[in-house]
PDB file of C-alpha atoms in Angstrom:
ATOM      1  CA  UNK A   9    -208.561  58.597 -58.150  1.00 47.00           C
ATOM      2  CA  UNK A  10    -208.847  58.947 -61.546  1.00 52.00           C
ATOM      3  CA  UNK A  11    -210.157  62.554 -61.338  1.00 55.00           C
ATOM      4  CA  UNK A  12    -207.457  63.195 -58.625  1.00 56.00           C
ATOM      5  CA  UNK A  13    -204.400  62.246 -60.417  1.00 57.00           C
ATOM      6  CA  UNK A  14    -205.381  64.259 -63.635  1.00 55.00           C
ATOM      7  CA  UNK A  15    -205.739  67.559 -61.870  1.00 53.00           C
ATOM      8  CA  UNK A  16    -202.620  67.273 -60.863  1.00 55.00           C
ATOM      9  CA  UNK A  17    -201.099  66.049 -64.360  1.00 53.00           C
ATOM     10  CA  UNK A  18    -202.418  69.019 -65.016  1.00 53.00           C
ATOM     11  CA  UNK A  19    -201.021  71.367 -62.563  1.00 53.00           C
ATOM     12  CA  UNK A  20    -197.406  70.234 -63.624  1.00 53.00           C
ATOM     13  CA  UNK A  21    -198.364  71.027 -67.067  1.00 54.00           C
ATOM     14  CA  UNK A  22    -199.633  74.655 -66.172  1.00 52.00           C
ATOM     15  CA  UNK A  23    -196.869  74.948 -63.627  1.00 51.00           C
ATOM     16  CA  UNK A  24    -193.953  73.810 -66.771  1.00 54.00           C
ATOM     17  CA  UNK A  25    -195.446  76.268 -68.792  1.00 51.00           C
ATOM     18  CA  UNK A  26    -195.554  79.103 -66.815  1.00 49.00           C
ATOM     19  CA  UNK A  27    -191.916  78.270 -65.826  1.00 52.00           C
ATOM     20  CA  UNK A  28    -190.832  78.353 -69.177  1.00 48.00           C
ATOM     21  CA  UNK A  29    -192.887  81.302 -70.271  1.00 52.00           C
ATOM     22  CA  UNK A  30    -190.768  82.861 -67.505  1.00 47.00           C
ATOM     23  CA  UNK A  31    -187.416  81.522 -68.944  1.00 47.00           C
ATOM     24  CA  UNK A  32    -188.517  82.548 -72.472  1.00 59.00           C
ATOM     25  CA  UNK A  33    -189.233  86.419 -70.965  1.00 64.00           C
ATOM     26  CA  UNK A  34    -185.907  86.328 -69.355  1.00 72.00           C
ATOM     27  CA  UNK A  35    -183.684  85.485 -71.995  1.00 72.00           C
ATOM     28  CA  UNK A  36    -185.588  87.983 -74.173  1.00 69.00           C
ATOM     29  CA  UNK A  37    -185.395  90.723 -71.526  1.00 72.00           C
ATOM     30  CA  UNK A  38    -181.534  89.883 -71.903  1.00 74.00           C
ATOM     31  CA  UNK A  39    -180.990  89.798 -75.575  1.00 69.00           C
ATOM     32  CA  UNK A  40    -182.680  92.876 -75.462  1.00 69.00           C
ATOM     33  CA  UNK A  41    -180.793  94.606 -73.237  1.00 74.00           C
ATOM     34  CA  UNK A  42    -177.142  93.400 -75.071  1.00 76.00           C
ATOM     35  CA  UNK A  43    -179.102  94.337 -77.894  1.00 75.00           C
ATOM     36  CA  UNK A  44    -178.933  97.550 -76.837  1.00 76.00           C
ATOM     37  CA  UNK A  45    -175.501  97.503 -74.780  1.00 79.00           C
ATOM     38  CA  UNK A  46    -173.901  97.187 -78.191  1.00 75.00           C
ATOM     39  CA  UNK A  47    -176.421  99.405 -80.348  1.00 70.00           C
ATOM     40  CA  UNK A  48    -174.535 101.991 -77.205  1.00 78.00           C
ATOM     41  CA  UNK A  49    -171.166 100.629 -77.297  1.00 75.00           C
ATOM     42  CA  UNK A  50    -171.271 101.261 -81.550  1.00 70.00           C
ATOM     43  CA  UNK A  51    -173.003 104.854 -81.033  1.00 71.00           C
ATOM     44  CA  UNK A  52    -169.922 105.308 -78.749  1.00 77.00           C
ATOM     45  CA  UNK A  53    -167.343 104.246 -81.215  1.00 77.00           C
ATOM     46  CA  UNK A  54    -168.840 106.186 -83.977  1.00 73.00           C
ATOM     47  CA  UNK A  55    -168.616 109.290 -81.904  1.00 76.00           C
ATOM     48  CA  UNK A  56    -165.044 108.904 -81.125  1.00 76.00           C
ATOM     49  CA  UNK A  57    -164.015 108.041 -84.616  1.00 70.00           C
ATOM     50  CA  UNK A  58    -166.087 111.292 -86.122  1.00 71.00           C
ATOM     51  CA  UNK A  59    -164.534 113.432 -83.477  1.00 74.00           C
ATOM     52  CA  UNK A  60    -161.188 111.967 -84.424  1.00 70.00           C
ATOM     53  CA  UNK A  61    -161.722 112.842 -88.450  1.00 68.00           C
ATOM     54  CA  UNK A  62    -162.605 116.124 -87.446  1.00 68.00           C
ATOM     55  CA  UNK A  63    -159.542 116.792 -85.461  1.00 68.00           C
ATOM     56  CA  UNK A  64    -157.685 115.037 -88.061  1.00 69.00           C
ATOM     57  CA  UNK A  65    -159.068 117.013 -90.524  1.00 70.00           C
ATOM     58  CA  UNK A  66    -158.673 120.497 -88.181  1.00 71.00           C
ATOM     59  CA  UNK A  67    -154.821 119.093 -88.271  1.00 71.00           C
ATOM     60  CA  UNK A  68    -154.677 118.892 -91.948  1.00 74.00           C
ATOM     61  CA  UNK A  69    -156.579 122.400 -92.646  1.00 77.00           C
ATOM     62  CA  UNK A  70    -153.625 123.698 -89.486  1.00 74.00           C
ATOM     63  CA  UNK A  71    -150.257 121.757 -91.263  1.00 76.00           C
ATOM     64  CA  UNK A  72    -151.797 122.798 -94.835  1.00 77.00           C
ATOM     65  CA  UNK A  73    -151.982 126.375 -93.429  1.00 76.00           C
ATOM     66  CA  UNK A  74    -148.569 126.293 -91.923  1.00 77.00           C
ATOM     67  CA  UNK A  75    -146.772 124.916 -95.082  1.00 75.00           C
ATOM     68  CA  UNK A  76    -148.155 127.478 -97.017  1.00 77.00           C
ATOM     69  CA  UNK A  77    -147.114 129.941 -94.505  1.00 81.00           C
ATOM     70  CA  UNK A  78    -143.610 128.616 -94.680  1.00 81.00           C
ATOM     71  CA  UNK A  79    -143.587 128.343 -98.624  1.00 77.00           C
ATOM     72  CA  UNK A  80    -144.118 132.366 -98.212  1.00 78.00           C
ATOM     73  CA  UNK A  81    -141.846 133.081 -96.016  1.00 75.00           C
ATOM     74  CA  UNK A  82    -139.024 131.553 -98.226  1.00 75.00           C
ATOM     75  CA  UNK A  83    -140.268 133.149-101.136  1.00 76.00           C
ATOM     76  CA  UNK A  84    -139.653 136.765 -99.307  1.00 76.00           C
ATOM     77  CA  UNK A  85    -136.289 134.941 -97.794  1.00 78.00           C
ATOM     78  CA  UNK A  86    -135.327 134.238-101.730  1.00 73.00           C
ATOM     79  CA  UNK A  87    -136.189 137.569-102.465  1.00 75.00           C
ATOM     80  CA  UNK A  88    -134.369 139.631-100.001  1.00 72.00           C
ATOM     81  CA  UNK A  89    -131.685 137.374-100.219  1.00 70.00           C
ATOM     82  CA  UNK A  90    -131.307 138.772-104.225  1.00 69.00           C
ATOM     83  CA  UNK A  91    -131.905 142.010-103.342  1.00 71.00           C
ATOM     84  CA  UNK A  92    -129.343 141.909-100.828  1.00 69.00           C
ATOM     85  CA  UNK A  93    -127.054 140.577-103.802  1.00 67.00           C
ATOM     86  CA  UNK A  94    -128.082 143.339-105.762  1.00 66.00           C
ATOM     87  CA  UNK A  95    -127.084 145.614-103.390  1.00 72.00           C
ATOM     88  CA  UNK A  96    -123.857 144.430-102.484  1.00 65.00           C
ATOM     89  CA  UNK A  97    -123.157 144.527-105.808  1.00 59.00           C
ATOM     90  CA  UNK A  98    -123.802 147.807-106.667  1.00 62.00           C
ATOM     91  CA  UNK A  99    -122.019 148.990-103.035  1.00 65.00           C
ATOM     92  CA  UNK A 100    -118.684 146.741-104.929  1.00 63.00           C
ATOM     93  CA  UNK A 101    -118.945 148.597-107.769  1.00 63.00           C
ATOM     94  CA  UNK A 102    -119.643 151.907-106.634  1.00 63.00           C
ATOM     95  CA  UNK A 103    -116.377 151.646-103.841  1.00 61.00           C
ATOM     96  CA  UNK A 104    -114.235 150.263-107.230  1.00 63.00           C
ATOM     97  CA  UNK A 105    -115.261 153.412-109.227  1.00 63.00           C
ATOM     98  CA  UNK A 106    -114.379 155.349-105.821  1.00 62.00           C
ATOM     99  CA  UNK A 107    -111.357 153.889-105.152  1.00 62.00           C
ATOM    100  CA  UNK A 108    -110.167 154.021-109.175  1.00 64.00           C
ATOM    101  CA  UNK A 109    -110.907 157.606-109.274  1.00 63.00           C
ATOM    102  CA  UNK A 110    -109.286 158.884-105.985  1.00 58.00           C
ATOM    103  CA  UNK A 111    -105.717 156.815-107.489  1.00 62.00           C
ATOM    104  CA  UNK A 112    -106.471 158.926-111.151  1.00 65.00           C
ATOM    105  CA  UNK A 113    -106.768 161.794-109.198  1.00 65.00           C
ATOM    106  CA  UNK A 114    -103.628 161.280-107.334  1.00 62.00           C
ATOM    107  CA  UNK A 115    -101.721 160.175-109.994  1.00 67.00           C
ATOM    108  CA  UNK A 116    -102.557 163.752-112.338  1.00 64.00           C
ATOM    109  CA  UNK A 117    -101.825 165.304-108.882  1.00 67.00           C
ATOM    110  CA  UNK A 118     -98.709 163.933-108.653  1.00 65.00           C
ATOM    111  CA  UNK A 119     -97.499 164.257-112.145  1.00 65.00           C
ATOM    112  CA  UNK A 120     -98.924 168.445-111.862  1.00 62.00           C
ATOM    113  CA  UNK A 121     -96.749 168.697-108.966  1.00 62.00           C
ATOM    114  CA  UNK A 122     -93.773 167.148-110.293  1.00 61.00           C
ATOM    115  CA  UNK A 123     -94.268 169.244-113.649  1.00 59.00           C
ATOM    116  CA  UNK A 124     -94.203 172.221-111.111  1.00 59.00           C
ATOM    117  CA  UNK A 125     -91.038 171.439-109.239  1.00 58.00           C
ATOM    118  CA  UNK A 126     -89.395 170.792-112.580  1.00 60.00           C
ATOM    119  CA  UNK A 127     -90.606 174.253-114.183  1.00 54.00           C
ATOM    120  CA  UNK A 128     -88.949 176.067-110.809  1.00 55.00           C
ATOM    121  CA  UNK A 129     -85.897 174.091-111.572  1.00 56.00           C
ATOM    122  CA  UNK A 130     -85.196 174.676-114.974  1.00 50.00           C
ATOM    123  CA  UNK A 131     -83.597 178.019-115.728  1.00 50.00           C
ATOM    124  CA  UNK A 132     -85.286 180.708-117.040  1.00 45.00           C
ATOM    125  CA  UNK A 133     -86.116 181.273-120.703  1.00 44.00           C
ATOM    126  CA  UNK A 134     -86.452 184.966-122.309  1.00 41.00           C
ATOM    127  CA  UNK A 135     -89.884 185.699-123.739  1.00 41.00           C
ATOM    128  CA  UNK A 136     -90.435 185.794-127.494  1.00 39.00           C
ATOM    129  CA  UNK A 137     -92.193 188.823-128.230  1.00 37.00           C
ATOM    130  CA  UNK A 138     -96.094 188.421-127.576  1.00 35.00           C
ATOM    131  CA  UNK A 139     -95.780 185.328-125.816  1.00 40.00           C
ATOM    132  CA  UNK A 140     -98.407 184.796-123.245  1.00 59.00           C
ATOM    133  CA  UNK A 141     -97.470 186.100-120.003  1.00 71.00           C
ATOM    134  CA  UNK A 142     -96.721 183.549-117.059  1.00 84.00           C
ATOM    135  CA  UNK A 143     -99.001 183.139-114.540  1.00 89.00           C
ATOM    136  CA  UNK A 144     -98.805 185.573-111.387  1.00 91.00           C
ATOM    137  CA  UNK A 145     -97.702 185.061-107.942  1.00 90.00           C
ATOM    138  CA  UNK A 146    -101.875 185.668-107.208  1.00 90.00           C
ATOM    139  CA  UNK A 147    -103.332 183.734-110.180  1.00 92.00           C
ATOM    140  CA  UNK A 148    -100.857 180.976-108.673  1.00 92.00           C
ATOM    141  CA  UNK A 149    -102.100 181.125-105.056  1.00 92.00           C
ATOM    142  CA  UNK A 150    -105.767 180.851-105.589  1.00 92.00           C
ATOM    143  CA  UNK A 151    -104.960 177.636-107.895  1.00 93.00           C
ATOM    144  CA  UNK A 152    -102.833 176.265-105.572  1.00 92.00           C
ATOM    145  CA  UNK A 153    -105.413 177.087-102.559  1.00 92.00           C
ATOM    146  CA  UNK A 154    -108.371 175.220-105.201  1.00 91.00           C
ATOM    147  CA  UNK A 155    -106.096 172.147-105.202  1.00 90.00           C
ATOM    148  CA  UNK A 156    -105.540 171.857-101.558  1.00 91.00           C
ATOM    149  CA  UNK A 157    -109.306 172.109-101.318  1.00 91.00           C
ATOM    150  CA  UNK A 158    -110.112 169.403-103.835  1.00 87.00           C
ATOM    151  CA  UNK A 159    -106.942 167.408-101.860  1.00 88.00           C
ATOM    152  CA  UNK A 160    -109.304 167.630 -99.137  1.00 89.00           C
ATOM    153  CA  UNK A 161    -112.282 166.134-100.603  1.00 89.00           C
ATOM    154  CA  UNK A 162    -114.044 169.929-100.698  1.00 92.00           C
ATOM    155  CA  UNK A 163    -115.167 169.873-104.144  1.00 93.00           C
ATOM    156  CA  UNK A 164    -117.642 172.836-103.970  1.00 94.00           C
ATOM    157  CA  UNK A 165    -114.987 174.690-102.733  1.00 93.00           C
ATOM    158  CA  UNK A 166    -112.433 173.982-104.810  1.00 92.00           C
ATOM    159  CA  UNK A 167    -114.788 174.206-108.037  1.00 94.00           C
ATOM    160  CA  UNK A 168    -115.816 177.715-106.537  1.00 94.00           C
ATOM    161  CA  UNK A 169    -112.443 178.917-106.283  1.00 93.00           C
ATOM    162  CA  UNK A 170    -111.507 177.696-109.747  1.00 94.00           C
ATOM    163  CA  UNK A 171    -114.556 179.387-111.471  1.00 94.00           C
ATOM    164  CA  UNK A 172    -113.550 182.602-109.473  1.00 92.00           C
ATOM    165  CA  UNK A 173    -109.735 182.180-111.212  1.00 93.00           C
ATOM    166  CA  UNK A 174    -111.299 181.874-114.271  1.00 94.00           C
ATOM    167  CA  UNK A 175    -113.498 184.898-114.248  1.00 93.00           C
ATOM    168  CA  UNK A 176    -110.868 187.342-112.477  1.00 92.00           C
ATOM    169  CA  UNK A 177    -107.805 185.382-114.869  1.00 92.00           C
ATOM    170  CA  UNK A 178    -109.765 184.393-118.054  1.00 91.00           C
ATOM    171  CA  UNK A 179    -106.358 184.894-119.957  1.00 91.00           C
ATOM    172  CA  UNK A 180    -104.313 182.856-117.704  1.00 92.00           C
ATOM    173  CA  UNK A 181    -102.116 180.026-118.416  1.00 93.00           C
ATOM    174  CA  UNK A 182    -103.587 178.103-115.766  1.00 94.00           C
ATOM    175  CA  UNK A 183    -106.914 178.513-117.349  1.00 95.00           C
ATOM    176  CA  UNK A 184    -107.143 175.201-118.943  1.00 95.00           C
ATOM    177  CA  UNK A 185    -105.926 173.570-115.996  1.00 94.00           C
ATOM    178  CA  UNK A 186    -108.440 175.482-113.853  1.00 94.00           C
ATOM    179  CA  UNK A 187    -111.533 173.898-115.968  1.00 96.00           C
ATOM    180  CA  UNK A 188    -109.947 170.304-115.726  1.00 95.00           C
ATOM    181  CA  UNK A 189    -110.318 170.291-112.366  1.00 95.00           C
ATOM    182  CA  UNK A 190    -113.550 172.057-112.659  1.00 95.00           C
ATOM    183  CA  UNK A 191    -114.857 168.699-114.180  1.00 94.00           C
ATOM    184  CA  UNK A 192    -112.744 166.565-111.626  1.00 93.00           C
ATOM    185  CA  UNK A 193    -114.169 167.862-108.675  1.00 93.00           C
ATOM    186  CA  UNK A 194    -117.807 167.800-110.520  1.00 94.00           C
ATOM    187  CA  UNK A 195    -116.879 163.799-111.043  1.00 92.00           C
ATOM    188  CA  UNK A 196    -115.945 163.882-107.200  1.00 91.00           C
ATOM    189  CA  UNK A 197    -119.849 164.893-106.331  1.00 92.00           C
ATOM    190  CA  UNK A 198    -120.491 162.325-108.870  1.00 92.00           C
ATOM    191  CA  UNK A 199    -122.307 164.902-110.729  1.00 94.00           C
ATOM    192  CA  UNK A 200    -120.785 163.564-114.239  1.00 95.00           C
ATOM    193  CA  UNK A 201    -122.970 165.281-116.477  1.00 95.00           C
ATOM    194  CA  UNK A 202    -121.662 168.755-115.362  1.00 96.00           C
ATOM    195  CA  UNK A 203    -118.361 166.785-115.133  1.00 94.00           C
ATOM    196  CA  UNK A 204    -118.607 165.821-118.938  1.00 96.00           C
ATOM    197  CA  UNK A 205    -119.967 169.231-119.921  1.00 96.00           C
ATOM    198  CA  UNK A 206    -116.806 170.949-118.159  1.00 95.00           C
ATOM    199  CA  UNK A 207    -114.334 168.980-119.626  1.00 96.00           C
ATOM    200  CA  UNK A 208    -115.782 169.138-123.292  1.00 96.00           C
ATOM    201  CA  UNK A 209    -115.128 173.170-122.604  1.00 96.00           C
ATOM    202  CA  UNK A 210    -111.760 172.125-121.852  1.00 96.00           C
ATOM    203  CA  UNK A 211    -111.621 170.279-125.398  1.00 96.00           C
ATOM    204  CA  UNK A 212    -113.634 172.792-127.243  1.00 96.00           C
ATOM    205  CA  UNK A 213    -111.194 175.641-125.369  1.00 95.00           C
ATOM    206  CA  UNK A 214    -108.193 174.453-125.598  1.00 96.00           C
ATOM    207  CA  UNK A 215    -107.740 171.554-128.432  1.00 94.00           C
ATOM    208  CA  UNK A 216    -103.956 171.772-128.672  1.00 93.00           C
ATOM    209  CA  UNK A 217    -103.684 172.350-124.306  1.00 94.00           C
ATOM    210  CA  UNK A 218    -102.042 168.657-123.165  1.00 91.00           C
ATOM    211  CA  UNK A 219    -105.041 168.769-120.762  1.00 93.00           C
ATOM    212  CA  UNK A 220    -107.129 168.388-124.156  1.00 95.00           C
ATOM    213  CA  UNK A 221    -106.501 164.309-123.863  1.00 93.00           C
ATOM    214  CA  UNK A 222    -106.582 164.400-119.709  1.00 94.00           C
ATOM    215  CA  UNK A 223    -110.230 166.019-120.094  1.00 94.00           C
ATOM    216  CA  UNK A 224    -111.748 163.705-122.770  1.00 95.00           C
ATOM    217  CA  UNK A 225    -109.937 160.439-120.802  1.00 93.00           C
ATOM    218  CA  UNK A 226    -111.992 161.934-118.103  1.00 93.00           C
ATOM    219  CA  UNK A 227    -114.935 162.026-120.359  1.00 95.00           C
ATOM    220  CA  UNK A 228    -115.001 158.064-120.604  1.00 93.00           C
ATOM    221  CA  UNK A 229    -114.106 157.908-116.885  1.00 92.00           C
ATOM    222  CA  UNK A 230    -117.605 159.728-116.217  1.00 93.00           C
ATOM    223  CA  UNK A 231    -119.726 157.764-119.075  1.00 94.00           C
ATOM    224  CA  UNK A 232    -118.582 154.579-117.807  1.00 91.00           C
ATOM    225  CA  UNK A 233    -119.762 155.583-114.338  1.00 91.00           C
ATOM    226  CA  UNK A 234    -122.848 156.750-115.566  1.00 92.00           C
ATOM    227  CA  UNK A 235    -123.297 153.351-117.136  1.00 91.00           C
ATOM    228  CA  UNK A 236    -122.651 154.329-120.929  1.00 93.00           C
ATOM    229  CA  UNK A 237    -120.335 151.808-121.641  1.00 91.00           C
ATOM    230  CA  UNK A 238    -120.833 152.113-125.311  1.00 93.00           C
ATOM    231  CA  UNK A 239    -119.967 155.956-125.695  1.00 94.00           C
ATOM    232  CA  UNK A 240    -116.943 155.147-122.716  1.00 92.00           C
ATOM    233  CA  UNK A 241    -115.360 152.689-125.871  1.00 93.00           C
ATOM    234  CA  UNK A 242    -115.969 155.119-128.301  1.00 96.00           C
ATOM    235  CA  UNK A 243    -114.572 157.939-126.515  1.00 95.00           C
ATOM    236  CA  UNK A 244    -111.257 155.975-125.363  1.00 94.00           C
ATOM    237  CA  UNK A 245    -110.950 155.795-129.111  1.00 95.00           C
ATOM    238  CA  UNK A 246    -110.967 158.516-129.692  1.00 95.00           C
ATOM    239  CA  UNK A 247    -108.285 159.607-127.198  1.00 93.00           C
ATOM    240  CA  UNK A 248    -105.716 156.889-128.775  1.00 94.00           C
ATOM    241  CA  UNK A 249    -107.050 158.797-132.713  1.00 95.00           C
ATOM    242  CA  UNK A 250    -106.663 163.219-131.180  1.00 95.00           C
ATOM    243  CA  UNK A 251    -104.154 162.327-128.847  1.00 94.00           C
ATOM    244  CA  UNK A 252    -101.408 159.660-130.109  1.00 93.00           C
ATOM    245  CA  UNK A 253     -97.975 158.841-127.931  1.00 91.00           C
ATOM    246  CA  UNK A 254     -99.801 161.040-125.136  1.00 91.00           C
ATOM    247  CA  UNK A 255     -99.806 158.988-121.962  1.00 91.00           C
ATOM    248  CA  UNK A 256    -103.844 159.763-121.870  1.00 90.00           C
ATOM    249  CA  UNK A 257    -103.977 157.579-125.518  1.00 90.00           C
ATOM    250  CA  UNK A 258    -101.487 155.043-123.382  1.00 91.00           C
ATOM    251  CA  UNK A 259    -103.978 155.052-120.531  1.00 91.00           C
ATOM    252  CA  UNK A 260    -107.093 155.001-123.225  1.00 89.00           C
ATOM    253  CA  UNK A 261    -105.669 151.764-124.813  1.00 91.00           C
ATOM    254  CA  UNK A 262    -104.913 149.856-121.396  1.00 90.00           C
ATOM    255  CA  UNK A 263    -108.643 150.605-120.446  1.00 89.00           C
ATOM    256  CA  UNK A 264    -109.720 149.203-123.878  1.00 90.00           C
ATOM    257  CA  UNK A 265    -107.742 146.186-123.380  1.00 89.00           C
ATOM    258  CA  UNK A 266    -108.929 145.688-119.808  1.00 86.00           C
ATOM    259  CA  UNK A 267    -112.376 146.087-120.877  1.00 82.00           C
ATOM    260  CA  UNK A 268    -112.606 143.459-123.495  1.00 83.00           C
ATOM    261  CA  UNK A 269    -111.305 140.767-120.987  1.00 80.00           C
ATOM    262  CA  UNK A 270    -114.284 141.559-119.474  1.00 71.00           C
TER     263      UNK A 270
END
């Protein structure tokens, strides 16, 4: 009996221990496998957060490229924005010089036509001996043909005409008027260097000639347009100094005032 009951003590024992060698295997088998569930599971999330940096950072690279895209565009924006400015500005100044010039010109067209209605009106005057001879019916027609041209806004015709005058009339009366408007109908192509250059003939011509002061007023009329606003003063001066109680000096001295508002 004795013999008996120990083998089988001894069973149980073997039998316990393999049972809990099993239940030790099992649980290890288990840890290992969460083990490695969450070794996985934190691969995983590590993954999805680098791929979301790198689109985050693809987003900041994209906005950062964008912003400085916009930056340049309002740069250009601010730039043709002040050119546009600059432009209008000029286009302002340039219809102000227009518009100034085409009332000068009808003004002195005005006052030549009223001058001529009041010549045919007033009676007729015996000639001192050698005084210069009046002007013909032809030298009258081809100046009165040049001013309907220039009336027209044909300057290269009407400057044509008047040279032609000039070189088939060179004694005429209406020579010093002819070269005024020479120089007006230069400042009408806004070519006021030849403008300037014809009216100085005028001067240099004809100093005592009432278009004298009309040609030199004209002279600042064509440096201020030409931006010399310096020799446009100095010449307006010198209207109001060659040409006192003339309305030209009257005219000079209103411009002077005007301008130092300014």
């Amino acid at each position: 009996m004795g013999a008996a009951r120990w083998l089988a003590v001894a069973a149980l024992a073997w039998a316990g221990a393999a049972q809990a060698q099993l239940f030790t295997d099992t649980e290890l088998r288990r840890s290992v496998d969460e083990l490695r569930r969450e070794v996985q599971d934190s691969n995983k999330r590590i993954e999805a957060r680098m791929t979301a940096l790198e689109s985050s950072a693809v987003e900041r690279r994209v906005i950062l490229d964008l912003a400085g895209q916009i930056e340049a565009l309002r740069a250009e924006i601010a730039r043709a924005r002040g050119q546009t400015e600059v432009i209008l500005h000029q286009l302002e100044t340039g219809e102000k010089r227009q518009k100034d010039f085409y009332v000068d010109i009808d003004t002195r067209l005005r006052r030549l036509e009223q001058a001529r209605e009041q010549a045919a009106a007033a009676p007729a005057v015996p000639e001192k001996p050698g005084a210069d001879a009046p002007p013909t019916a032809a030298e009258q027609k081809v100046y009165e043909a040049a001013l309907n041209q220039f009336k027209l806004g044909n300057y290269s015709a009407a400057i044509s005409t008047l040279q032609g005058l000039l070189v088939t009339y060179p004694e005429s009366k209406l020579a010093p008027n002819a070269q005024y408007w020479i120089g007006m109908g230069y400042s009408g192509q806004r070519d006021y260097k030849n403008a300037i250059a014809a009216h100085q003939k005028v001067i240099a011509t004809w100093p005592t000639d009432p278009k004298a002061a009309d040609a030199m007023l004209s002279i600042a009329s064509s440096q201020e347009a030409m931006g010399d606003k310096a020799s446009a003063q100095k010449t307006l001066q010198n209207v109001m100094a060659k040409y006192p109680g003339t309305p030209a000096a009257a005219n000079a001295k209103l411009r002077l005032a005007q301008a130092a508002k300014r």
